Amino acid sequence: MRHRERDRDGWQNGGRRFLTLLPGLLIVGGVFYDLGTPDTFTAVPLFTAAPLIAAPFSSMRGTAATGVAACAAVTGMHIYSDRLTGIPAITEILTVFTVSVLALFLNRIVRRSGERLASARVVAEAAQRAVLPTPDERIDSLKVAARYEAAERDAFIGGDLYAVQETPYGVRLIVGDVRGKGLDAVGTVALVLGAFREAAEQEPSLAGVAQRLERALAREGARDAGFESFEGFTTAVLAEIPGDGERIRIVNRGHPSPLLIAADGALLVLNPPERALPLGMDLGTWPDLVSETSYPPGGTLLLYTDGLSEARDARGVMYDPRTRLGGRAFSGPEELLDMVVADVRRHTGGAATDDMALLAVTRRGEQ
């Protein structure tokens, strides 16, 4: 996969270099075309295309230089042919000059748009790092790794979330997916994670943490009585690993079931005892059921969003993490996530349509 990305970047860099050289080639080609054809033929289309092509890919100085070269070329051709004072010659020179001036305005617009886009990307990246900080690699007897894979290249932020919190009740984790996109989804992500970090420290039970998140979303919904607020919800799975590290407790609120991969590759799907509604549905109070399973030494717990389980290939076949990961052994969470990310890219051909959040936790083997 890395080779494919390098090849793609190579093609992009090569294409950009070609487009940078193309205006000069057009001017030179226009000169030879004018010299080699009768007077009734004109190379003005080539001369006018040169500054227009330079505008989005060159600096203001480079675009201006291209325009000057194009004007000089068309003027020089008419001087060489002794046609400078004719109406057709004046019209062609004015045409190339006018297009060159327009190219300068186009260059300015493109540069300003690029600066705003770069600024927005920096802000988005900083926001994501603030909202979704990288968890510690080691917490007690656990090794931890997390990934956020955006569907769109150069996009940094969306509605998927994860967090890891060391608490008096053990290590608590959450992976979730907020309905919707854009800044509204980001605001809900910040709300859910803030409520989770507070509740994880204070609530003695995992069910209590889920109820705190429910109330936080209900309070936020009450502030905004709009239709979108009522329809908004968050699927989430919460996990708790007590201090001895021998058990995993799970509360699932309408989210894809986590996977537990043993050191020998045996895979267990941690399905909830009953399907529960996502957080924020506001359809009444329902007791959260906590499931518990043993956590073998060397085992890895994988929590993920539906960007993984609903990734489709060209035929529309969805990615199945159970069959893809079952029977495979991993030395740790980083190796597992490396493999999953690369495998999903192969499956989708690099054309994923949804963001993907991954959180893997490995219990270190017996010393």
PDB file of C-alpha atoms in Angstrom, residues 77-311:
ATOM      1  CA  MET A  77       5.888  37.768 -34.449  1.00  0.00           C
ATOM      2  CA  HIS A  78       4.031  40.723 -35.937  1.00  0.00           C
ATOM      3  CA  ILE A  79       7.211  42.834 -36.038  1.00  0.00           C
ATOM      4  CA  TYR A  80       9.008  39.972 -37.772  1.00  0.00           C
ATOM      5  CA  SER A  81       6.205  39.683 -40.320  1.00  0.00           C
ATOM      6  CA  ASP A  82       5.979  43.484 -40.723  1.00  0.00           C
ATOM      7  CA  ARG A  83       2.293  43.450 -39.728  1.00  0.00           C
ATOM      8  CA  LEU A  84       2.497  45.370 -36.442  1.00  0.00           C
ATOM      9  CA  THR A  85       0.396  48.344 -37.552  1.00  0.00           C
ATOM     10  CA  GLY A  86      -2.472  46.319 -38.985  1.00  0.00           C
ATOM     11  CA  ILE A  87      -5.840  46.001 -37.235  1.00  0.00           C
ATOM     12  CA  PRO A  88      -5.561  42.170 -36.849  1.00  0.00           C
ATOM     13  CA  ALA A  89      -2.144  42.522 -35.202  1.00  0.00           C
ATOM     14  CA  ILE A  90      -3.331  45.187 -32.737  1.00  0.00           C
ATOM     15  CA  THR A  91      -6.391  43.076 -31.906  1.00  0.00           C
ATOM     16  CA  GLU A  92      -4.295  39.976 -31.224  1.00  0.00           C
ATOM     17  CA  ILE A  93      -1.824  41.904 -29.026  1.00  0.00           C
ATOM     18  CA  LEU A  94      -4.680  43.465 -27.017  1.00  0.00           C
ATOM     19  CA  THR A  95      -6.298  40.029 -26.660  1.00  0.00           C
ATOM     20  CA  VAL A  96      -3.158  38.445 -25.229  1.00  0.00           C
ATOM     21  CA  PHE A  97      -2.573  41.468 -22.963  1.00  0.00           C
ATOM     22  CA  THR A  98      -6.160  41.391 -21.640  1.00  0.00           C
ATOM     23  CA  VAL A  99      -6.015  37.648 -20.944  1.00  0.00           C
ATOM     24  CA  SER A 100      -2.669  38.131 -19.161  1.00  0.00           C
ATOM     25  CA  VAL A 101      -4.192  40.765 -16.862  1.00  0.00           C
ATOM     26  CA  LEU A 102      -7.135  38.463 -16.140  1.00  0.00           C
ATOM     27  CA  ALA A 103      -4.664  35.681 -15.351  1.00  0.00           C
ATOM     28  CA  LEU A 104      -3.092  37.884 -12.664  1.00  0.00           C
ATOM     29  CA  PHE A 105      -6.484  38.383 -11.021  1.00  0.00           C
ATOM     30  CA  LEU A 106      -7.137  34.632 -11.240  1.00  0.00           C
ATOM     31  CA  ASN A 107      -3.752  33.931  -9.631  1.00  0.00           C
ATOM     32  CA  ARG A 108      -4.593  36.266  -6.760  1.00  0.00           C
ATOM     33  CA  ILE A 109      -7.942  34.592  -6.165  1.00  0.00           C
ATOM     34  CA  VAL A 110      -6.375  31.125  -6.211  1.00  0.00           C
ATOM     35  CA  ARG A 111      -3.616  32.201  -3.806  1.00  0.00           C
ATOM     36  CA  ARG A 112      -6.085  33.674  -1.336  1.00  0.00           C
ATOM     37  CA  SER A 113      -8.260  30.569  -1.502  1.00  0.00           C
ATOM     38  CA  GLY A 114      -5.197  28.373  -0.942  1.00  0.00           C
ATOM     39  CA  GLU A 115      -4.143  30.422   2.069  1.00  0.00           C
ATOM     40  CA  ARG A 116      -7.607  30.156   3.595  1.00  0.00           C
ATOM     41  CA  LEU A 117      -7.705  26.407   2.919  1.00  0.00           C
ATOM     42  CA  ALA A 118      -4.269  25.903   4.468  1.00  0.00           C
ATOM     43  CA  SER A 119      -5.342  27.920   7.503  1.00  0.00           C
ATOM     44  CA  ALA A 120      -8.542  25.897   7.816  1.00  0.00           C
ATOM     45  CA  ARG A 121      -6.562  22.652   7.639  1.00  0.00           C
ATOM     46  CA  VAL A 122      -4.187  23.798  10.366  1.00  0.00           C
ATOM     47  CA  VAL A 123      -7.109  24.792  12.580  1.00  0.00           C
ATOM     48  CA  ALA A 124      -8.911  21.498  11.885  1.00  0.00           C
ATOM     49  CA  GLU A 125      -5.794  19.471  12.667  1.00  0.00           C
ATOM     50  CA  ALA A 126      -5.247  21.382  15.917  1.00  0.00           C
ATOM     51  CA  ALA A 127      -8.909  20.898  16.830  1.00  0.00           C
ATOM     52  CA  GLN A 128      -8.699  17.171  16.214  1.00  0.00           C
ATOM     53  CA  ARG A 129      -5.567  16.832  18.314  1.00  0.00           C
ATOM     54  CA  ALA A 130      -7.265  18.759  21.112  1.00  0.00           C
ATOM     55  CA  VAL A 131     -10.501  16.756  20.920  1.00  0.00           C
ATOM     56  CA  LEU A 132      -8.903  13.364  20.158  1.00  0.00           C
ATOM     57  CA  PRO A 133      -5.482  13.347  21.816  1.00  0.00           C
ATOM     58  CA  THR A 134      -3.266  10.333  21.283  1.00  0.00           C
ATOM     59  CA  PRO A 135      -3.646   8.020  24.299  1.00  0.00           C
ATOM     60  CA  ASP A 136      -0.682   6.815  26.327  1.00  0.00           C
ATOM     61  CA  GLU A 137       0.966   3.771  24.776  1.00  0.00           C
ATOM     62  CA  ARG A 138       1.131   1.949  28.120  1.00  0.00           C
ATOM     63  CA  ILE A 139      -1.347   2.040  30.979  1.00  0.00           C
ATOM     64  CA  ASP A 140      -0.642  -0.422  33.791  1.00  0.00           C
ATOM     65  CA  SER A 141      -0.538  -3.876  32.172  1.00  0.00           C
ATOM     66  CA  LEU A 142      -2.077  -2.638  28.922  1.00  0.00           C
ATOM     67  CA  LYS A 143      -0.631  -1.495  25.609  1.00  0.00           C
ATOM     68  CA  VAL A 144      -2.833   0.996  23.756  1.00  0.00           C
ATOM     69  CA  ALA A 145      -3.033   2.289  20.171  1.00  0.00           C
ATOM     70  CA  ALA A 146      -5.587   4.478  18.402  1.00  0.00           C
ATOM     71  CA  ARG A 147      -6.143   5.653  14.833  1.00  0.00           C
ATOM     72  CA  TYR A 148      -8.441   8.083  13.087  1.00  0.00           C
ATOM     73  CA  GLU A 149      -8.617   7.496   9.339  1.00  0.00           C
ATOM     74  CA  ALA A 150     -10.523  10.190   7.437  1.00  0.00           C
ATOM     75  CA  ALA A 151     -12.343   9.109   4.287  1.00  0.00           C
ATOM     76  CA  GLU A 152     -11.228  12.256   2.463  1.00  0.00           C
ATOM     77  CA  ARG A 153      -7.551  12.916   1.996  1.00  0.00           C
ATOM     78  CA  ASP A 154      -6.292  15.973   3.944  1.00  0.00           C
ATOM     79  CA  ALA A 155      -9.443  15.947   6.071  1.00  0.00           C
ATOM     80  CA  PHE A 156      -8.667  15.900   9.770  1.00  0.00           C
ATOM     81  CA  ILE A 157     -11.859  15.912  11.742  1.00  0.00           C
ATOM     82  CA  GLY A 158     -15.306  14.345  11.757  1.00  0.00           C
ATOM     83  CA  GLY A 159     -17.917  12.630  13.892  1.00  0.00           C
ATOM     84  CA  ASP A 160     -16.014   9.527  15.065  1.00  0.00           C
ATOM     85  CA  LEU A 161     -14.538   9.555  18.551  1.00  0.00           C
ATOM     86  CA  TYR A 162     -12.436   7.559  20.989  1.00  0.00           C
ATOM     87  CA  ALA A 163     -10.953   8.056  24.448  1.00  0.00           C
ATOM     88  CA  VAL A 164      -9.014   6.112  27.064  1.00  0.00           C
ATOM     89  CA  GLN A 165      -9.175   7.076  30.737  1.00  0.00           C
ATOM     90  CA  GLU A 166      -7.334   5.625  33.705  1.00  0.00           C
ATOM     91  CA  THR A 167      -9.738   5.827  36.656  1.00  0.00           C
ATOM     92  CA  PRO A 168     -10.095   4.540  40.239  1.00  0.00           C
ATOM     93  CA  TYR A 169     -12.297   1.787  38.801  1.00  0.00           C
ATOM     94  CA  GLY A 170      -9.853   0.628  36.157  1.00  0.00           C
ATOM     95  CA  VAL A 171      -9.121   1.686  32.602  1.00  0.00           C
ATOM     96  CA  ARG A 172     -12.235   2.887  30.806  1.00  0.00           C
ATOM     97  CA  LEU A 173     -12.610   3.334  27.069  1.00  0.00           C
ATOM     98  CA  ILE A 174     -15.136   4.669  24.616  1.00  0.00           C
ATOM     99  CA  VAL A 175     -15.464   4.531  20.843  1.00  0.00           C
ATOM    100  CA  GLY A 176     -18.422   6.247  19.228  1.00  0.00           C
ATOM    101  CA  ASP A 177     -19.897   7.684  16.068  1.00  0.00           C
ATOM    102  CA  VAL A 178     -21.915  10.893  16.042  1.00  0.00           C
ATOM    103  CA  ARG A 179     -24.720  11.178  13.517  1.00  0.00           C
ATOM    104  CA  GLY A 180     -23.982  13.868  10.960  1.00  0.00           C
ATOM    105  CA  LYS A 181     -20.907  15.689   9.704  1.00  0.00           C
ATOM    106  CA  GLY A 182     -19.234  19.048   9.948  1.00  0.00           C
ATOM    107  CA  LEU A 183     -18.896  21.390  12.893  1.00  0.00           C
ATOM    108  CA  ASP A 184     -22.143  20.252  14.550  1.00  0.00           C
ATOM    109  CA  ALA A 185     -20.788  16.702  14.730  1.00  0.00           C
ATOM    110  CA  VAL A 186     -17.466  17.984  16.062  1.00  0.00           C
ATOM    111  CA  GLY A 187     -19.305  19.893  18.788  1.00  0.00           C
ATOM    112  CA  THR A 188     -21.158  16.728  19.805  1.00  0.00           C
ATOM    113  CA  VAL A 189     -17.870  14.789  19.822  1.00  0.00           C
ATOM    114  CA  ALA A 190     -16.390  17.334  22.238  1.00  0.00           C
ATOM    115  CA  LEU A 191     -19.525  17.155  24.407  1.00  0.00           C
ATOM    116  CA  VAL A 192     -19.540  13.344  24.581  1.00  0.00           C
ATOM    117  CA  LEU A 193     -15.817  13.088  25.313  1.00  0.00           C
ATOM    118  CA  GLY A 194     -15.981  15.784  27.982  1.00  0.00           C
ATOM    119  CA  ALA A 195     -18.900  14.047  29.679  1.00  0.00           C
ATOM    120  CA  PHE A 196     -17.152  10.682  29.398  1.00  0.00           C
ATOM    121  CA  ARG A 197     -13.932  11.883  31.026  1.00  0.00           C
ATOM    122  CA  GLU A 198     -15.849  13.378  33.941  1.00  0.00           C
ATOM    123  CA  ALA A 199     -18.202  10.430  34.383  1.00  0.00           C
ATOM    124  CA  ALA A 200     -15.415   7.838  34.043  1.00  0.00           C
ATOM    125  CA  GLU A 201     -13.692   9.339  37.077  1.00  0.00           C
ATOM    126  CA  GLN A 202     -16.823   9.624  39.216  1.00  0.00           C
ATOM    127  CA  GLU A 203     -19.236   6.820  38.369  1.00  0.00           C
ATOM    128  CA  PRO A 204     -18.556   3.498  40.115  1.00  0.00           C
ATOM    129  CA  SER A 205     -20.305   1.466  37.392  1.00  0.00           C
ATOM    130  CA  LEU A 206     -19.977   1.426  33.616  1.00  0.00           C
ATOM    131  CA  ALA A 207     -23.768   1.636  33.319  1.00  0.00           C
ATOM    132  CA  GLY A 208     -23.601   4.833  35.359  1.00  0.00           C
ATOM    133  CA  VAL A 209     -21.112   6.280  32.884  1.00  0.00           C
ATOM    134  CA  ALA A 210     -23.508   5.528  30.007  1.00  0.00           C
ATOM    135  CA  GLN A 211     -26.381   7.200  31.838  1.00  0.00           C
ATOM    136  CA  ARG A 212     -24.261  10.306  32.464  1.00  0.00           C
ATOM    137  CA  LEU A 213     -23.563  10.523  28.739  1.00  0.00           C
ATOM    138  CA  GLU A 214     -27.273  10.149  28.036  1.00  0.00           C
ATOM    139  CA  ARG A 215     -28.112  13.014  30.370  1.00  0.00           C
ATOM    140  CA  ALA A 216     -25.399  15.224  28.900  1.00  0.00           C
ATOM    141  CA  LEU A 217     -26.809  14.771  25.408  1.00  0.00           C
ATOM    142  CA  ALA A 218     -30.353  15.356  26.693  1.00  0.00           C
ATOM    143  CA  ARG A 219     -29.301  18.661  28.294  1.00  0.00           C
ATOM    144  CA  GLU A 220     -27.643  19.757  25.083  1.00  0.00           C
ATOM    145  CA  GLY A 221     -30.727  18.773  23.091  1.00  0.00           C
ATOM    146  CA  ALA A 222     -32.949  20.811  25.406  1.00  0.00           C
ATOM    147  CA  ARG A 223     -30.933  23.931  24.566  1.00  0.00           C
ATOM    148  CA  ASP A 224     -31.670  23.488  20.890  1.00  0.00           C
ATOM    149  CA  ALA A 225     -35.207  22.425  20.135  1.00  0.00           C
ATOM    150  CA  GLY A 226     -34.596  22.227  16.375  1.00  0.00           C
ATOM    151  CA  PHE A 227     -35.398  19.175  14.285  1.00  0.00           C
ATOM    152  CA  GLU A 228     -31.743  18.274  13.796  1.00  0.00           C
ATOM    153  CA  SER A 229     -31.185  18.304  17.537  1.00  0.00           C
ATOM    154  CA  PHE A 230     -34.077  15.895  18.093  1.00  0.00           C
ATOM    155  CA  GLU A 231     -32.835  13.580  15.380  1.00  0.00           C
ATOM    156  CA  GLY A 232     -29.229  13.606  16.549  1.00  0.00           C
ATOM    157  CA  PHE A 233     -27.765  10.569  18.297  1.00  0.00           C
ATOM    158  CA  THR A 234     -24.456   8.870  19.011  1.00  0.00           C
ATOM    159  CA  THR A 235     -23.717   5.170  18.807  1.00  0.00           C
ATOM    160  CA  ALA A 236     -21.097   4.171  21.331  1.00  0.00           C
ATOM    161  CA  VAL A 237     -19.463   1.233  23.020  1.00  0.00           C
ATOM    162  CA  LEU A 238     -17.967   1.670  26.486  1.00  0.00           C
ATOM    163  CA  ALA A 239     -15.457  -0.745  27.967  1.00  0.00           C
ATOM    164  CA  GLU A 240     -13.924  -1.166  31.402  1.00  0.00           C
ATOM    165  CA  ILE A 241     -10.845  -3.168  32.341  1.00  0.00           C
ATOM    166  CA  PRO A 242     -10.545  -3.429  36.147  1.00  0.00           C
ATOM    167  CA  GLY A 243      -7.206  -3.096  37.905  1.00  0.00           C
ATOM    168  CA  ASP A 244      -6.388  -6.813  37.814  1.00  0.00           C
ATOM    169  CA  GLY A 245      -6.701  -6.739  34.001  1.00  0.00           C
ATOM    170  CA  GLU A 246      -8.405 -10.128  33.918  1.00  0.00           C
ATOM    171  CA  ARG A 247     -11.877  -9.033  32.785  1.00  0.00           C
ATOM    172  CA  ILE A 248     -13.526  -6.766  30.261  1.00  0.00           C
ATOM    173  CA  ARG A 249     -16.889  -5.159  30.895  1.00  0.00           C
ATOM    174  CA  ILE A 250     -18.862  -3.770  27.965  1.00  0.00           C
ATOM    175  CA  VAL A 251     -21.885  -1.484  27.544  1.00  0.00           C
ATOM    176  CA  ASN A 252     -23.019  -1.215  23.931  1.00  0.00           C
ATOM    177  CA  ARG A 253     -25.360   1.544  22.798  1.00  0.00           C
ATOM    178  CA  GLY A 254     -26.219   0.659  19.224  1.00  0.00           C
ATOM    179  CA  HIS A 255     -22.598   0.361  18.095  1.00  0.00           C
ATOM    180  CA  PRO A 256     -20.684  -2.360  16.175  1.00  0.00           C
ATOM    181  CA  SER A 257     -19.637  -5.102  18.579  1.00  0.00           C
ATOM    182  CA  PRO A 258     -15.993  -5.081  19.743  1.00  0.00           C
ATOM    183  CA  LEU A 259     -13.667  -7.958  18.938  1.00  0.00           C
ATOM    184  CA  LEU A 260     -11.406  -9.821  21.338  1.00  0.00           C
ATOM    185  CA  ILE A 261      -8.448 -11.460  19.586  1.00  0.00           C
ATOM    186  CA  ALA A 262      -6.496 -13.989  21.632  1.00  0.00           C
ATOM    187  CA  ALA A 263      -2.721 -14.350  21.402  1.00  0.00           C
ATOM    188  CA  ASP A 264      -3.172 -17.477  19.236  1.00  0.00           C
ATOM    189  CA  GLY A 265      -5.525 -15.679  16.816  1.00  0.00           C
ATOM    190  CA  ALA A 266      -8.805 -17.026  18.184  1.00  0.00           C
ATOM    191  CA  LEU A 267     -11.459 -14.322  17.759  1.00  0.00           C
ATOM    192  CA  LEU A 268     -14.489 -13.615  19.924  1.00  0.00           C
ATOM    193  CA  VAL A 269     -17.223 -11.130  18.997  1.00  0.00           C
ATOM    194  CA  LEU A 270     -18.405  -9.333  22.141  1.00  0.00           C
ATOM    195  CA  ASN A 271     -22.069  -9.054  21.253  1.00  0.00           C
ATOM    196  CA  PRO A 272     -24.321  -7.358  23.824  1.00  0.00           C
ATOM    197  CA  PRO A 273     -26.894  -9.482  25.689  1.00  0.00           C
ATOM    198  CA  GLU A 274     -29.605  -7.229  24.223  1.00  0.00           C
ATOM    199  CA  ARG A 275     -29.550  -4.560  21.545  1.00  0.00           C
ATOM    200  CA  ALA A 276     -29.764  -1.073  23.054  1.00  0.00           C
ATOM    201  CA  LEU A 277     -30.605   2.305  21.571  1.00  0.00           C
ATOM    202  CA  PRO A 278     -27.857   4.805  20.763  1.00  0.00           C
ATOM    203  CA  LEU A 279     -27.167   7.652  23.125  1.00  0.00           C
ATOM    204  CA  GLY A 280     -29.353  10.721  22.680  1.00  0.00           C
ATOM    205  CA  MET A 281     -32.417   9.007  21.219  1.00  0.00           C
ATOM    206  CA  ASP A 282     -34.495  10.480  24.061  1.00  0.00           C
ATOM    207  CA  LEU A 283     -37.119   7.726  23.956  1.00  0.00           C
ATOM    208  CA  GLY A 284     -37.310   7.048  27.672  1.00  0.00           C
ATOM    209  CA  THR A 285     -34.968   5.661  30.297  1.00  0.00           C
ATOM    210  CA  TRP A 286     -33.684   2.151  29.691  1.00  0.00           C
ATOM    211  CA  PRO A 287     -31.376   0.206  32.006  1.00  0.00           C
ATOM    212  CA  ASP A 288     -27.944  -0.433  30.541  1.00  0.00           C
ATOM    213  CA  LEU A 289     -26.878  -4.071  30.544  1.00  0.00           C
ATOM    214  CA  VAL A 290     -23.228  -4.731  31.270  1.00  0.00           C
ATOM    215  CA  SER A 291     -21.654  -7.833  29.744  1.00  0.00           C
ATOM    216  CA  GLU A 292     -18.422  -9.294  31.105  1.00  0.00           C
ATOM    217  CA  THR A 293     -15.845 -11.622  29.599  1.00  0.00           C
ATOM    218  CA  SER A 294     -12.410 -12.843  30.608  1.00  0.00           C
ATOM    219  CA  TYR A 295      -9.381 -11.040  29.204  1.00  0.00           C
ATOM    220  CA  PRO A 296      -6.606 -13.562  28.450  1.00  0.00           C
ATOM    221  CA  PRO A 297      -2.931 -12.539  28.641  1.00  0.00           C
ATOM    222  CA  GLY A 298      -1.741 -11.416  25.211  1.00  0.00           C
ATOM    223  CA  GLY A 299      -5.303 -10.797  24.066  1.00  0.00           C
ATOM    224  CA  THR A 300      -6.227  -7.637  22.157  1.00  0.00           C
ATOM    225  CA  LEU A 301      -9.510  -5.791  22.429  1.00  0.00           C
ATOM    226  CA  LEU A 302     -10.477  -3.943  19.220  1.00  0.00           C
ATOM    227  CA  LEU A 303     -13.140  -1.246  19.251  1.00  0.00           C
ATOM    228  CA  TYR A 304     -14.060   0.442  15.977  1.00  0.00           C
ATOM    229  CA  THR A 305     -16.667   2.524  14.170  1.00  0.00           C
ATOM    230  CA  ASP A 306     -18.774   1.458  11.210  1.00  0.00           C
ATOM    231  CA  GLY A 307     -16.283   3.054   8.838  1.00  0.00           C
ATOM    232  CA  LEU A 308     -14.488  -0.291   9.243  1.00  0.00           C
ATOM    233  CA  SER A 309     -17.369  -2.767   9.113  1.00  0.00           C
ATOM    234  CA  GLU A 310     -19.212  -0.932   6.318  1.00  0.00           C
ATOM    235  CA  ALA A 311     -16.210  -0.250   4.053  1.00  0.00           C
TER     236      ALA A 311
END
